Amino acid sequence: MRELWDGHAHLGTEEERAFRERERIRTMICAGDPREAAELEALSASWAVKAYGLHPWKADPAALKAMEPWLKRARIIGEIGMDSVWCEVDRKVQQEVFRSQLELARAEKKPVVLHVKGMEKEAAELIREYPGTYLVHWYSDPNWLDLYLEQDCYFTVGPDVAKNPAVRQVACSVPLSRLMVETDGFGAVKWALGEELPLNGVKQALENSMRWIAEARGLKPEEVYRLTEENFRRFAGI
Ligand SMILES: [Zn+2]
């Protein structure tokens, strides 16, 4: 059985983790707060590539302080960013927490996973001040994609590529050396594609996205499998 490469997900349930292990889904897991970070660190799983970063939904000075040891230990920082759609955390606090983590990532030359929901333009302008290696996860805004392409970012194509024109735009226009696919975890796949999906929906979502990219870019599915692996490895340094 060949490996699949899921560029973005979370800890999920034990059942989901067992599924990823059994199905050989190499997965970048983002821990978004100190509690998740401790849980992720304790996870012994060869399929998991671990990233640590204070999520914008949890942005708060005390949480940032508690997150610092994890940020120092991290090989990949994320997911971090800003969100004006799905959370009510003060915008200024979000920005300060985001900047602190960008600063640390730049100083230590660590790759960064970005969450930019509703704040696409602002976040793109902000990261210009911190040149580095970025992965924009599940980009889904019809605008501002160019601002990230100019900065040579990586992107993960979200599981709703077949029905979301903004996600399709990513699949169609991002350089092939910068494309990956992601699920954002089983919960997000269900949210995007249907609450009744079985766990196998995780695998199907990745395969569907790769098939979709292959058709859109005139490639063989094999080539897309290969490039999602290469891009994942290059970004993560593995
Ligand atoms: Zn996520």
PDB file of C-alpha atoms and ligand atoms in Angstrom:
ATOM      1  CA  MET A   1       0.000   0.000   0.000  1.00  0.00           C
ATOM      2  CA  ARG A   2       1.435   3.353  -0.943  1.00  0.00           C
ATOM      3  CA  GLU A   3       1.701   6.192   1.531  1.00  0.00           C
ATOM      4  CA  LEU A   4      -0.553   9.231   1.318  1.00  0.00           C
ATOM      5  CA  TRP A   5       0.552  12.662   2.503  1.00  0.00           C
ATOM      6  CA  ASP A   6      -1.913  14.805   4.448  1.00  0.00           C
ATOM      7  CA  GLY A   7      -0.431  18.299   4.722  1.00  0.00           C
ATOM      8  CA  HIS A   8      -2.629  19.482   7.576  1.00  0.00           C
ATOM      9  CA  ALA A   9      -4.639  17.886  10.371  1.00  0.00           C
ATOM     10  CA  HIS A  10      -5.084  17.841  14.142  1.00  0.00           C
ATOM     11  CA  LEU A  11      -4.770  15.232  16.859  1.00  0.00           C
ATOM     12  CA  GLY A  12      -8.241  13.806  16.275  1.00  0.00           C
ATOM     13  CA  THR A  13      -9.625  10.797  18.095  1.00  0.00           C
ATOM     14  CA  GLU A  14      -7.708   7.633  18.869  1.00  0.00           C
ATOM     15  CA  GLU A  15      -9.786   5.933  16.226  1.00  0.00           C
ATOM     16  CA  GLU A  16      -8.717   8.489  13.620  1.00  0.00           C
ATOM     17  CA  ARG A  17      -5.070   8.109  14.607  1.00  0.00           C
ATOM     18  CA  ALA A  18      -5.290   4.325  14.321  1.00  0.00           C
ATOM     19  CA  PHE A  19      -6.847   4.769  10.895  1.00  0.00           C
ATOM     20  CA  ARG A  20      -4.001   7.033   9.754  1.00  0.00           C
ATOM     21  CA  GLU A  21      -1.464   4.519  10.973  1.00  0.00           C
ATOM     22  CA  ARG A  22      -3.205   1.554   9.341  1.00  0.00           C
ATOM     23  CA  GLU A  23      -3.722   3.359   6.030  1.00  0.00           C
ATOM     24  CA  ARG A  24      -0.187   4.773   6.032  1.00  0.00           C
ATOM     25  CA  ILE A  25      -1.272   8.406   5.899  1.00  0.00           C
ATOM     26  CA  ARG A  26       1.746  10.553   6.736  1.00  0.00           C
ATOM     27  CA  THR A  27       0.205  13.593   8.390  1.00  0.00           C
ATOM     28  CA  MET A  28       1.342  16.993   9.538  1.00  0.00           C
ATOM     29  CA  ILE A  29      -0.378  17.386  12.900  1.00  0.00           C
ATOM     30  CA  CYS A  30      -0.699  20.896  14.320  1.00  0.00           C
ATOM     31  CA  ALA A  31      -1.023  21.337  18.075  1.00  0.00           C
ATOM     32  CA  GLY A  32      -2.735  24.672  18.737  1.00  0.00           C
ATOM     33  CA  ASP A  33      -2.235  25.215  22.466  1.00  0.00           C
ATOM     34  CA  PRO A  34       0.014  23.947  25.294  1.00  0.00           C
ATOM     35  CA  ARG A  35      -2.358  21.127  26.250  1.00  0.00           C
ATOM     36  CA  GLU A  36      -2.493  19.785  22.707  1.00  0.00           C
ATOM     37  CA  ALA A  37       1.260  20.248  22.413  1.00  0.00           C
ATOM     38  CA  ALA A  38       1.866  17.978  25.412  1.00  0.00           C
ATOM     39  CA  GLU A  39      -0.515  15.395  23.985  1.00  0.00           C
ATOM     40  CA  LEU A  40       1.130  15.531  20.574  1.00  0.00           C
ATOM     41  CA  GLU A  41       4.621  15.244  21.964  1.00  0.00           C
ATOM     42  CA  ALA A  42       3.621  12.118  23.879  1.00  0.00           C
ATOM     43  CA  LEU A  43       2.175  10.564  20.730  1.00  0.00           C
ATOM     44  CA  SER A  44       4.462   7.884  19.435  1.00  0.00           C
ATOM     45  CA  ALA A  45       3.544   7.666  15.776  1.00  0.00           C
ATOM     46  CA  SER A  46       5.866   7.334  12.821  1.00  0.00           C
ATOM     47  CA  TRP A  47       3.162   8.654  10.503  1.00  0.00           C
ATOM     48  CA  ALA A  48       2.896  11.997  12.334  1.00  0.00           C
ATOM     49  CA  VAL A  49       4.990  15.065  11.540  1.00  0.00           C
ATOM     50  CA  LYS A  50       4.576  17.392  14.485  1.00  0.00           C
ATOM     51  CA  ALA A  51       4.028  21.160  14.454  1.00  0.00           C
ATOM     52  CA  TYR A  52       3.418  23.467  17.395  1.00  0.00           C
ATOM     53  CA  GLY A  53       1.916  26.955  17.344  1.00  0.00           C
ATOM     54  CA  LEU A  54      -0.639  28.977  19.271  1.00  0.00           C
ATOM     55  CA  HIS A  55      -3.793  28.985  17.128  1.00  0.00           C
ATOM     56  CA  PRO A  56      -5.416  32.403  16.555  1.00  0.00           C
ATOM     57  CA  TRP A  57      -8.603  31.169  18.265  1.00  0.00           C
ATOM     58  CA  LYS A  58      -6.555  30.714  21.441  1.00  0.00           C
ATOM     59  CA  ALA A  59      -4.521  33.914  21.130  1.00  0.00           C
ATOM     60  CA  ASP A  60      -3.836  35.407  24.541  1.00  0.00           C
ATOM     61  CA  PRO A  61      -0.622  36.693  26.201  1.00  0.00           C
ATOM     62  CA  ALA A  62      -0.618  34.074  28.994  1.00  0.00           C
ATOM     63  CA  ALA A  63      -1.209  31.239  26.539  1.00  0.00           C
ATOM     64  CA  LEU A  64       1.622  32.557  24.376  1.00  0.00           C
ATOM     65  CA  LYS A  65       3.952  32.466  27.359  1.00  0.00           C
ATOM     66  CA  ALA A  66       2.929  28.900  28.130  1.00  0.00           C
ATOM     67  CA  MET A  67       3.415  27.991  24.477  1.00  0.00           C
ATOM     68  CA  GLU A  68       6.969  29.341  24.284  1.00  0.00           C
ATOM     69  CA  PRO A  69       8.809  26.154  25.293  1.00  0.00           C
ATOM     70  CA  TRP A  70       6.875  24.292  22.600  1.00  0.00           C
ATOM     71  CA  LEU A  71       7.687  26.910  19.991  1.00  0.00           C
ATOM     72  CA  LYS A  72      11.369  26.608  20.843  1.00  0.00           C
ATOM     73  CA  ARG A  73      11.233  22.848  20.605  1.00  0.00           C
ATOM     74  CA  ALA A  74       9.188  22.830  17.391  1.00  0.00           C
ATOM     75  CA  ARG A  75      10.711  22.011  14.027  1.00  0.00           C
ATOM     76  CA  ILE A  76       7.615  23.451  12.345  1.00  0.00           C
ATOM     77  CA  ILE A  77       5.587  26.371  13.758  1.00  0.00           C
ATOM     78  CA  GLY A  78       1.827  26.194  13.221  1.00  0.00           C
ATOM     79  CA  GLU A  79      -0.841  26.675  12.732  1.00  0.00           C
ATOM     80  CA  ILE A  80      -0.638  30.370  13.496  1.00  0.00           C
ATOM     81  CA  GLY A  81      -2.273  33.408  11.948  1.00  0.00           C
ATOM     82  CA  MET A  82      -5.392  35.520  12.186  1.00  0.00           C
ATOM     83  CA  ASP A  83      -9.122  34.857  11.856  1.00  0.00           C
ATOM     84  CA  SER A  84     -12.006  37.320  11.583  1.00  0.00           C
ATOM     85  CA  VAL A  85     -14.685  34.777  10.649  1.00  0.00           C
ATOM     86  CA  TRP A  86     -14.678  31.937  13.136  1.00  0.00           C
ATOM     87  CA  CYS A  87     -13.524  33.634  16.327  1.00  0.00           C
ATOM     88  CA  GLU A  88     -14.051  36.744  18.369  1.00  0.00           C
ATOM     89  CA  VAL A  89     -10.603  37.093  19.868  1.00  0.00           C
ATOM     90  CA  ASP A  90      -9.555  40.738  19.820  1.00  0.00           C
ATOM     91  CA  ARG A  91      -7.862  41.528  16.515  1.00  0.00           C
ATOM     92  CA  LYS A  92      -5.001  43.382  18.153  1.00  0.00           C
ATOM     93  CA  VAL A  93      -4.248  40.489  20.505  1.00  0.00           C
ATOM     94  CA  GLN A  94      -4.327  38.094  17.561  1.00  0.00           C
ATOM     95  CA  GLN A  95      -1.877  40.243  15.676  1.00  0.00           C
ATOM     96  CA  GLU A  96       0.540  40.543  18.589  1.00  0.00           C
ATOM     97  CA  VAL A  97       0.523  36.797  19.197  1.00  0.00           C
ATOM     98  CA  PHE A  98       0.968  36.157  15.474  1.00  0.00           C
ATOM     99  CA  ARG A  99       3.894  38.587  15.228  1.00  0.00           C
ATOM    100  CA  SER A 100       5.686  37.087  18.238  1.00  0.00           C
ATOM    101  CA  GLN A 101       5.522  33.640  16.702  1.00  0.00           C
ATOM    102  CA  LEU A 102       6.610  34.903  13.274  1.00  0.00           C
ATOM    103  CA  GLU A 103       9.563  36.606  14.907  1.00  0.00           C
ATOM    104  CA  LEU A 104      10.628  33.402  16.621  1.00  0.00           C
ATOM    105  CA  ALA A 105      10.161  31.361  13.440  1.00  0.00           C
ATOM    106  CA  ARG A 106      12.301  33.800  11.486  1.00  0.00           C
ATOM    107  CA  ALA A 107      15.031  33.935  14.126  1.00  0.00           C
ATOM    108  CA  GLU A 108      15.225  30.148  14.251  1.00  0.00           C
ATOM    109  CA  LYS A 109      14.554  29.617  10.521  1.00  0.00           C
ATOM    110  CA  LYS A 110      11.575  27.351  11.076  1.00  0.00           C
ATOM    111  CA  PRO A 111       8.864  26.742   8.489  1.00  0.00           C
ATOM    112  CA  VAL A 112       5.410  28.115   9.378  1.00  0.00           C
ATOM    113  CA  VAL A 113       1.853  26.845   8.781  1.00  0.00           C
ATOM    114  CA  LEU A 114      -0.640  29.692   8.325  1.00  0.00           C
ATOM    115  CA  HIS A 115      -4.343  30.055   9.182  1.00  0.00           C
ATOM    116  CA  VAL A 116      -5.666  33.247   7.567  1.00  0.00           C
ATOM    117  CA  LYS A 117      -9.478  32.970   7.511  1.00  0.00           C
ATOM    118  CA  GLY A 118     -11.024  36.339   6.632  1.00  0.00           C
ATOM    119  CA  MET A 119      -7.634  37.997   7.165  1.00  0.00           C
ATOM    120  CA  GLU A 120      -6.028  36.908   3.925  1.00  0.00           C
ATOM    121  CA  LYS A 121      -4.841  40.323   2.803  1.00  0.00           C
ATOM    122  CA  GLU A 122      -3.640  41.472   6.244  1.00  0.00           C
ATOM    123  CA  ALA A 123      -1.746  38.250   6.957  1.00  0.00           C
ATOM    124  CA  ALA A 124      -0.053  38.285   3.538  1.00  0.00           C
ATOM    125  CA  GLU A 125       1.185  41.811   4.170  1.00  0.00           C
ATOM    126  CA  LEU A 126       2.326  40.942   7.654  1.00  0.00           C
ATOM    127  CA  ILE A 127       4.424  37.920   6.705  1.00  0.00           C
ATOM    128  CA  ARG A 128       6.341  40.071   4.209  1.00  0.00           C
ATOM    129  CA  GLU A 129       8.108  41.507   7.234  1.00  0.00           C
ATOM    130  CA  TYR A 130       9.256  38.007   8.224  1.00  0.00           C
ATOM    131  CA  PRO A 131      10.685  36.319   5.136  1.00  0.00           C
ATOM    132  CA  GLY A 132      10.679  32.552   5.488  1.00  0.00           C
ATOM    133  CA  THR A 133       9.054  29.316   4.402  1.00  0.00           C
ATOM    134  CA  TYR A 134       5.256  29.372   4.630  1.00  0.00           C
ATOM    135  CA  LEU A 135       2.465  26.898   4.056  1.00  0.00           C
ATOM    136  CA  VAL A 136      -0.997  28.444   3.686  1.00  0.00           C
ATOM    137  CA  HIS A 137      -3.480  25.826   4.776  1.00  0.00           C
ATOM    138  CA  TRP A 138      -6.872  25.367   3.004  1.00  0.00           C
ATOM    139  CA  TYR A 139      -6.741  28.771   1.301  1.00  0.00           C
ATOM    140  CA  SER A 140     -10.351  29.602   0.440  1.00  0.00           C
ATOM    141  CA  ASP A 141     -10.611  33.256  -0.476  1.00  0.00           C
ATOM    142  CA  PRO A 142     -11.320  34.209  -4.110  1.00  0.00           C
ATOM    143  CA  ASN A 143      -8.989  37.205  -3.678  1.00  0.00           C
ATOM    144  CA  TRP A 144      -5.408  37.901  -2.623  1.00  0.00           C
ATOM    145  CA  LEU A 145      -3.927  34.591  -3.716  1.00  0.00           C
ATOM    146  CA  ASP A 146      -1.291  36.524  -5.680  1.00  0.00           C
ATOM    147  CA  LEU A 147       0.017  38.105  -2.504  1.00  0.00           C
ATOM    148  CA  TYR A 148       1.025  34.631  -1.308  1.00  0.00           C
ATOM    149  CA  LEU A 149       2.220  33.381  -4.695  1.00  0.00           C
ATOM    150  CA  GLU A 150       4.595  36.357  -4.843  1.00  0.00           C
ATOM    151  CA  GLN A 151       6.099  35.114  -1.577  1.00  0.00           C
ATOM    152  CA  ASP A 152       6.617  31.608  -2.910  1.00  0.00           C
ATOM    153  CA  CYS A 153       4.335  30.006  -0.300  1.00  0.00           C
ATOM    154  CA  TYR A 154       3.287  26.391  -0.181  1.00  0.00           C
ATOM    155  CA  PHE A 155      -0.451  25.619  -0.189  1.00  0.00           C
ATOM    156  CA  THR A 156      -2.639  22.742   0.871  1.00  0.00           C
ATOM    157  CA  VAL A 157      -5.744  22.128  -1.229  1.00  0.00           C
ATOM    158  CA  GLY A 158      -8.758  21.657   1.046  1.00  0.00           C
ATOM    159  CA  PRO A 159     -11.165  18.689   0.839  1.00  0.00           C
ATOM    160  CA  ASP A 160     -13.949  20.796  -0.728  1.00  0.00           C
ATOM    161  CA  VAL A 161     -12.003  21.409  -3.958  1.00  0.00           C
ATOM    162  CA  ALA A 162     -14.797  19.969  -6.109  1.00  0.00           C
ATOM    163  CA  LYS A 163     -17.375  22.443  -4.876  1.00  0.00           C
ATOM    164  CA  ASN A 164     -15.480  25.538  -3.740  1.00  0.00           C
ATOM    165  CA  PRO A 165     -14.258  27.790  -6.584  1.00  0.00           C
ATOM    166  CA  ALA A 166     -11.732  29.540  -4.324  1.00  0.00           C
ATOM    167  CA  VAL A 167     -10.135  26.209  -3.410  1.00  0.00           C
ATOM    168  CA  ARG A 168     -10.186  25.198  -7.082  1.00  0.00           C
ATOM    169  CA  GLN A 169      -8.268  28.360  -7.867  1.00  0.00           C
ATOM    170  CA  VAL A 170      -5.488  27.153  -5.574  1.00  0.00           C
ATOM    171  CA  ALA A 171      -5.449  23.725  -7.239  1.00  0.00           C
ATOM    172  CA  CYS A 172      -5.287  25.326 -10.690  1.00  0.00           C
ATOM    173  CA  SER A 173      -2.802  28.130 -10.226  1.00  0.00           C
ATOM    174  CA  VAL A 174      -0.247  27.321  -7.540  1.00  0.00           C
ATOM    175  CA  PRO A 175       3.127  26.115  -8.932  1.00  0.00           C
ATOM    176  CA  LEU A 176       3.318  22.326  -8.855  1.00  0.00           C
ATOM    177  CA  SER A 177       6.370  22.507  -6.612  1.00  0.00           C
ATOM    178  CA  ARG A 178       4.266  24.226  -3.940  1.00  0.00           C
ATOM    179  CA  LEU A 179       1.085  22.102  -3.849  1.00  0.00           C
ATOM    180  CA  MET A 180      -0.062  19.648  -1.202  1.00  0.00           C
ATOM    181  CA  VAL A 181      -3.423  18.247  -0.144  1.00  0.00           C
ATOM    182  CA  GLU A 182      -4.977  18.193   3.306  1.00  0.00           C
ATOM    183  CA  THR A 183      -7.974  17.052   5.322  1.00  0.00           C
ATOM    184  CA  ASP A 184      -7.719  19.334   8.395  1.00  0.00           C
ATOM    185  CA  GLY A 185      -8.795  16.186  10.236  1.00  0.00           C
ATOM    186  CA  PHE A 186     -11.816  13.905  10.007  1.00  0.00           C
ATOM    187  CA  GLY A 187     -14.103  16.465  11.689  1.00  0.00           C
ATOM    188  CA  ALA A 188     -13.322  19.038   9.002  1.00  0.00           C
ATOM    189  CA  VAL A 189     -13.868  16.530   6.205  1.00  0.00           C
ATOM    190  CA  LYS A 190     -17.320  15.771   7.610  1.00  0.00           C
ATOM    191  CA  TRP A 191     -18.022  19.486   7.984  1.00  0.00           C
ATOM    192  CA  ALA A 192     -17.054  20.097   4.358  1.00  0.00           C
ATOM    193  CA  LEU A 193     -18.431  16.984   2.682  1.00  0.00           C
ATOM    194  CA  GLY A 194     -21.162  15.445   4.836  1.00  0.00           C
ATOM    195  CA  GLU A 195     -21.678  14.515   8.453  1.00  0.00           C
ATOM    196  CA  GLU A 196     -22.507  10.889   7.626  1.00  0.00           C
ATOM    197  CA  LEU A 197     -19.114  10.065   6.150  1.00  0.00           C
ATOM    198  CA  PRO A 198     -17.258   7.047   7.527  1.00  0.00           C
ATOM    199  CA  LEU A 199     -13.648   7.396   8.710  1.00  0.00           C
ATOM    200  CA  ASN A 200     -12.512   6.257   5.294  1.00  0.00           C
ATOM    201  CA  GLY A 201     -13.645   9.707   4.130  1.00  0.00           C
ATOM    202  CA  VAL A 202     -10.228  10.949   5.297  1.00  0.00           C
ATOM    203  CA  LYS A 203      -8.481   8.806   2.724  1.00  0.00           C
ATOM    204  CA  GLN A 204     -11.074   9.488   0.042  1.00  0.00           C
ATOM    205  CA  ALA A 205     -10.796  13.244   0.538  1.00  0.00           C
ATOM    206  CA  LEU A 206      -7.035  13.119  -0.102  1.00  0.00           C
ATOM    207  CA  GLU A 207      -7.450  10.864  -3.124  1.00  0.00           C
ATOM    208  CA  ASN A 208     -10.258  13.005  -4.548  1.00  0.00           C
ATOM    209  CA  SER A 209      -8.215  16.174  -4.208  1.00  0.00           C
ATOM    210  CA  MET A 210      -5.246  14.558  -5.931  1.00  0.00           C
ATOM    211  CA  ARG A 211      -7.457  13.256  -8.723  1.00  0.00           C
ATOM    212  CA  TRP A 212      -8.954  16.704  -9.076  1.00  0.00           C
ATOM    213  CA  ILE A 213      -5.514  18.336  -9.327  1.00  0.00           C
ATOM    214  CA  ALA A 214      -4.394  15.739 -11.871  1.00  0.00           C
ATOM    215  CA  GLU A 215      -7.334  16.523 -14.140  1.00  0.00           C
ATOM    216  CA  ALA A 216      -7.027  20.271 -13.745  1.00  0.00           C
ATOM    217  CA  ARG A 217      -3.290  20.274 -14.467  1.00  0.00           C
ATOM    218  CA  GLY A 218      -3.178  17.585 -17.130  1.00  0.00           C
ATOM    219  CA  LEU A 219      -1.104  15.201 -15.021  1.00  0.00           C
ATOM    220  CA  LYS A 220      -1.306  11.505 -14.268  1.00  0.00           C
ATOM    221  CA  PRO A 221      -2.607  10.768 -10.754  1.00  0.00           C
ATOM    222  CA  GLU A 222       0.756   9.088 -10.069  1.00  0.00           C
ATOM    223  CA  GLU A 223       2.545  12.346 -10.713  1.00  0.00           C
ATOM    224  CA  VAL A 224       0.321  14.199  -8.258  1.00  0.00           C
ATOM    225  CA  TYR A 225       0.903  11.543  -5.582  1.00  0.00           C
ATOM    226  CA  ARG A 226       4.616  11.970  -6.089  1.00  0.00           C
ATOM    227  CA  LEU A 227       4.629  15.734  -5.983  1.00  0.00           C
ATOM    228  CA  THR A 228       2.492  15.948  -2.834  1.00  0.00           C
ATOM    229  CA  GLU A 229       5.059  13.736  -1.137  1.00  0.00           C
ATOM    230  CA  GLU A 230       8.039  15.700  -2.454  1.00  0.00           C
ATOM    231  CA  ASN A 231       6.519  19.039  -1.497  1.00  0.00           C
ATOM    232  CA  PHE A 232       5.551  17.813   1.975  1.00  0.00           C
ATOM    233  CA  ARG A 233       9.073  16.488   2.569  1.00  0.00           C
ATOM    234  CA  ARG A 234      10.754  19.639   1.302  1.00  0.00           C
ATOM    235  CA  PHE A 235       8.540  21.926   3.398  1.00  0.00           C
ATOM    236  CA  ALA A 236       8.868  19.822   6.555  1.00  0.00           C
ATOM    237  CA  GLY A 237      12.556  19.050   6.060  1.00  0.00           C
ATOM    238  CA  ILE A 238      12.111  15.288   6.349  1.00  0.00           C
TER     239      ILE A 238
HETATM  240 ZN    ZN B   1      -6.403  23.214  11.104  1.00  0.00          ZN
END
